[in-house]
């Protein structure tokens, strides 16, 4: 029984990783809202869920790991405050980064 319960529990995602994941999820939300607010003919069914799944895959975590970690931070107010402050600071830094454009080939006229 002890082995089973320890094997099924997830290790909490560290704050430094969690802040990046939460920022990516916020960006996915923003993209979703922007895209679907402009065109009401697009099917909205579960697109935001697919975007979250892409974020989880990018960070090599499961939905369960994320939500388990998020719940852990919510239950520990001191750590939750640190997490939220970290996300806000990270977001501020990311928004102020210069945009890098990929080089393009010359256009032939």
Coordinates of N, CA and C in Angstrom, one line a residue:
X1 N 0.8 -1.2 0.0 CA 0.0 0.0 0.0 C 0.9 1.3 0.0
X2 N 1.9 1.3 0.8 CA 2.8 2.4 0.8 C 3.5 2.6 -0.5
X3 N 3.9 1.6 -1.1 CA 4.6 1.7 -2.5 C 3.6 2.2 -3.5
X4 N 2.3 1.7 -3.4 CA 1.3 2.2 -4.4 C 1.0 3.7 -4.3
X5 N 0.9 4.1 -3.0 CA 0.5 5.5 -2.8 C 1.7 6.4 -3.2
X6 N 2.9 6.0 -3.0 CA 4.1 6.8 -3.3 C 4.3 6.8 -4.8
X7 N 4.0 5.8 -5.5 CA 4.2 5.7 -6.9 C 3.1 6.5 -7.7
X8 N 2.0 6.7 -7.1 CA 0.9 7.4 -7.8 C 1.0 8.9 -7.6
X9 N 1.7 9.3 -6.6 CA 1.8 10.8 -6.3 C 2.9 11.4 -7.2
X10 N 2.6 12.6 -7.6 CA 3.6 13.3 -8.5 C 4.5 14.2 -7.7
X11 N 5.7 14.3 -8.1 CA 6.6 15.2 -7.5 C 6.2 16.6 -7.9
X12 N 6.1 17.6 -7.0 CA 5.7 18.9 -7.2 C 6.7 19.6 -8.2
X13 N 6.1 20.2 -9.2 CA 7.0 20.9 -10.2 C 7.6 22.1 -9.5
X14 N 8.9 22.3 -9.6 CA 9.6 23.4 -9.0 C 9.0 24.8 -9.5
X15 N 9.1 25.8 -8.6 CA 8.6 27.1 -8.9 C 9.2 27.7 -10.2
X16 N 10.5 27.5 -10.4 CA 11.1 28.1 -11.6 C 10.5 27.5 -12.9
X17 N 10.2 26.2 -12.9 CA 9.6 25.5 -14.0 C 8.1 25.9 -14.1
X18 N 7.4 25.9 -13.0 CA 6.0 26.2 -12.9 C 5.7 27.6 -13.5
X19 N 6.5 28.6 -13.2 CA 6.3 29.9 -13.7 C 6.3 30.0 -15.2
X20 N 7.2 29.2 -15.8 CA 7.3 29.2 -17.3 C 6.1 28.5 -17.9
X21 N 5.7 27.4 -17.2 CA 4.5 26.7 -17.7 C 3.3 27.6 -17.6
X22 N 3.1 28.3 -16.5 CA 2.0 29.1 -16.3 C 2.0 30.3 -17.3
X23 N 3.1 30.8 -17.6 CA 3.3 31.9 -18.6 C 2.9 31.4 -20.0
X24 N 3.3 30.2 -20.3 CA 3.0 29.6 -21.6 C 1.5 29.3 -21.7
X25 N 0.9 28.9 -20.6 CA -0.6 28.7 -20.6 C -1.3 30.0 -20.8
X26 N -0.8 31.1 -20.2 CA -1.4 32.4 -20.3 C -1.3 32.9 -21.8
X27 N -0.2 32.6 -22.4 CA 0.0 33.0 -23.8 C -0.9 32.2 -24.7
X28 N -1.1 30.9 -24.4 CA -2.0 30.1 -25.1 C -3.5 30.6 -25.0
X29 N -3.8 31.0 -23.8 CA -5.2 31.6 -23.5 C -5.3 32.9 -24.3
X30 N -4.3 33.7 -24.3 CA -4.4 35.0 -25.0 C -4.5 34.8 -26.5
X31 N -3.8 33.8 -27.1 CA -3.9 33.5 -28.5 C -5.3 33.0 -28.8
X32 N -5.8 32.1 -28.0 CA -7.1 31.5 -28.2 C -8.2 32.6 -28.2
X33 N -8.2 33.5 -27.2 CA -9.1 34.6 -27.1 C -9.0 35.5 -28.3
X34 N -7.8 35.9 -28.7 CA -7.6 36.8 -29.8 C -8.1 36.1 -31.1
X35 N -7.8 34.9 -31.3 CA -8.2 34.2 -32.6 C -9.7 34.1 -32.7
X36 N -10.3 33.6 -31.6 CA -11.7 33.3 -31.7 C -12.7 34.5 -31.4
X37 N -12.1 35.6 -30.9 CA -12.9 36.8 -30.8 C -13.2 37.5 -32.1
X38 N -12.2 37.3 -33.0 CA -12.3 37.9 -34.3 C -13.2 37.2 -35.3
X39 N -13.3 35.9 -35.2 CA -14.0 35.1 -36.2 C -15.0 34.2 -35.5
X40 N -16.3 34.5 -35.4 CA -17.2 33.7 -34.7 C -17.6 32.5 -35.5
X41 N -17.2 32.3 -36.7 CA -17.5 31.1 -37.5 C -16.6 29.9 -37.2
X42 N -15.5 30.2 -36.6 CA -14.5 29.1 -36.2 C -15.1 28.3 -35.1
X43 N -14.8 27.0 -35.2 CA -15.3 26.0 -34.2 C -14.4 26.2 -33.0
X44 N -15.0 26.4 -31.9 CA -14.3 26.7 -30.6 C -14.1 25.4 -29.8
X45 N -14.7 24.3 -30.2 CA -14.7 23.1 -29.4 C -13.3 22.6 -29.0
X46 N -13.0 22.7 -27.8 CA -11.9 22.1 -27.1 C -10.5 22.6 -27.7
X47 N -10.5 23.7 -28.4 CA -9.2 24.2 -29.0 C -8.3 24.7 -27.8
X48 N -8.9 25.3 -26.8 CA -8.1 25.7 -25.7 C -7.5 24.5 -24.9
X49 N -8.2 23.4 -24.8 CA -7.7 22.2 -24.2 C -6.5 21.7 -25.0
X50 N -6.7 21.7 -26.3 CA -5.6 21.2 -27.2 C -4.3 22.1 -27.0
X51 N -4.5 23.4 -26.8 CA -3.4 24.3 -26.6 C -2.7 24.0 -25.3
X52 N -3.5 23.7 -24.2 CA -2.9 23.4 -22.9 C -2.1 22.0 -23.1
X53 N -2.7 21.1 -23.8 CA -2.0 19.8 -24.0 C -0.6 20.0 -24.7
X54 N -0.6 21.0 -25.6 CA 0.7 21.3 -26.3 C 1.7 21.9 -25.3
X55 N 1.2 22.7 -24.4 CA 2.1 23.3 -23.4 C 2.6 22.2 -22.5
X56 N 1.7 21.3 -22.1 CA 2.2 20.2 -21.2 C 3.2 19.3 -21.9
X57 N 3.0 19.0 -23.2 CA 3.9 18.2 -24.0 C 5.3 18.9 -24.1
X58 N 5.2 20.2 -24.4 CA 6.5 21.0 -24.5 C 7.3 20.9 -23.3
X59 N 6.7 21.0 -22.1 CA 7.4 20.9 -20.9 C 7.5 19.5 -20.3
X60 N 7.1 18.5 -21.1 CA 7.3 17.1 -20.7 C 6.6 16.8 -19.3
X61 N 5.4 17.3 -19.2 CA 4.6 17.0 -18.0 C 3.2 16.6 -18.4
X62 N 2.5 16.0 -17.4 CA 1.1 15.6 -17.7 C 0.2 16.7 -17.1
X63 N -1.0 16.6 -17.6 CA -2.1 17.5 -17.0 C -2.2 17.3 -15.5
X64 N -2.1 16.0 -15.1 CA -2.2 15.7 -13.7 C -1.1 16.2 -12.9
X65 N 0.1 16.2 -13.4 CA 1.3 16.8 -12.7 C 1.1 18.3 -12.5
X66 N 0.6 18.9 -13.6 CA 0.5 20.4 -13.5 C -0.6 20.7 -12.4
X67 N -1.8 20.1 -12.5 CA -2.8 20.5 -11.6 C -2.5 20.0 -10.2
X68 N -1.8 18.9 -10.0 CA -1.4 18.5 -8.7 C -0.4 19.5 -8.1
X69 N 0.5 20.0 -8.9 CA 1.5 21.0 -8.4 C 0.8 22.3 -8.1
X70 N -0.1 22.7 -9.0 CA -0.9 23.9 -8.8 C -1.7 23.9 -7.5
X71 N -2.3 22.8 -7.3 CA -3.1 22.6 -6.0 C -2.2 22.7 -4.8
X72 N -1.0 22.1 -4.9 CA 0.0 22.1 -3.8 C 0.3 23.6 -3.5
X73 N 0.6 24.4 -4.5 CA 1.0 25.7 -4.3 C -0.2 26.5 -3.7
X74 N -1.4 26.3 -4.2 CA -2.5 27.0 -3.6 C -2.7 26.7 -2.1
X75 N -2.4 25.4 -1.8 CA -2.6 25.0 -0.4 C -1.5 25.6 0.6
X76 N -0.4 26.1 0.0 CA 0.7 26.7 0.7 C 0.8 28.2 0.3
X77 N 0.1 29.0 1.0 CA 0.0 30.4 0.7 C 1.3 31.1 0.4
X78 N 2.3 30.8 1.3 CA 3.6 31.5 1.1 C 4.2 31.1 -0.2
X79 N 4.2 29.9 -0.6 CA 4.7 29.4 -1.9 C 3.9 29.9 -3.0
X80 N 2.6 29.9 -2.9 CA 1.7 30.4 -3.9 C 2.0 31.9 -4.3
X81 N 2.2 32.7 -3.2 CA 2.5 34.1 -3.5 C 3.9 34.2 -4.2
X82 N 4.8 33.4 -3.9 CA 6.1 33.4 -4.6 C 5.9 33.0 -6.0
X83 N 5.1 32.0 -6.2 CA 4.8 31.5 -7.6 C 4.2 32.6 -8.4
X84 N 3.1 33.2 -7.9 CA 2.4 34.2 -8.7 C 3.3 35.4 -8.9
X85 N 4.1 35.9 -7.9 CA 5.0 37.0 -8.1 C 6.1 36.6 -9.2
X86 N 6.5 35.4 -9.2 CA 7.5 34.9 -10.2 C 6.9 34.9 -11.6
X87 N 5.7 34.5 -11.7 CA 5.0 34.5 -13.0 C 4.9 35.9 -13.5
X88 N 4.5 36.8 -12.6 CA 4.3 38.3 -13.0 C 5.7 38.9 -13.4
X89 N 6.7 38.6 -12.7 CA 8.0 39.1 -13.0 C 8.5 38.5 -14.3
X90 N 8.3 37.2 -14.5 CA 8.7 36.6 -15.7 C 8.0 37.1 -16.9
X91 N 6.7 37.3 -16.8 CA 5.9 37.9 -17.8 C 6.3 39.3 -18.2
X92 N 6.7 40.1 -17.2 CA 7.2 41.4 -17.5 C 8.5 41.4 -18.3
X93 N 9.4 40.5 -17.9 CA 10.6 40.3 -18.6 C 10.4 39.8 -20.1
X94 N 9.5 38.9 -20.2 CA 9.2 38.3 -21.6 C 8.6 39.4 -22.5
X95 N 7.7 40.2 -22.0 CA 7.1 41.2 -22.8 C 8.0 42.2 -23.2
X96 N 9.1 42.5 -22.5 CA 10.1 43.5 -22.8 C 11.2 43.0 -23.7
X97 N 11.2 41.7 -24.0 CA 12.3 41.2 -24.9 C 12.1 41.7 -26.3
X98 N 13.2 42.1 -27.0 CA 13.0 42.5 -28.4 C 12.6 41.3 -29.2
X99 N 11.8 41.6 -30.2 CA 11.3 40.5 -31.1 C 12.4 40.2 -32.1
X100 N 12.7 38.9 -32.2 CA 13.7 38.5 -33.2 C 12.9 37.9 -34.4
X101 N 13.2 38.5 -35.6 CA 12.6 38.0 -36.8 C 13.6 37.0 -37.5
X102 N 13.0 36.0 -38.1 CA 13.8 35.1 -38.8 C 14.2 35.7 -40.1
X103 N 15.5 35.5 -40.6 CA 15.9 36.1 -41.8 C 15.0 35.6 -43.0
X104 N 14.7 36.4 -43.9 CA 13.9 36.0 -45.0 C 14.7 36.1 -46.3
X105 N 14.3 35.3 -47.3 CA 15.0 35.4 -48.5 C 14.6 36.6 -49.3
X106 N 15.4 37.2 -50.1 CA 15.0 38.3 -50.9 C 13.8 38.0 -51.8
X107 N 13.0 39.0 -51.9 CA 11.8 38.8 -52.8 C 12.2 39.1 -54.2
X108 N 11.9 38.2 -55.1 CA 12.2 38.5 -56.5 C 11.0 39.2 -57.2
X109 N 11.3 40.2 -57.9 CA 10.2 41.0 -58.6 C 10.2 40.7 -60.0

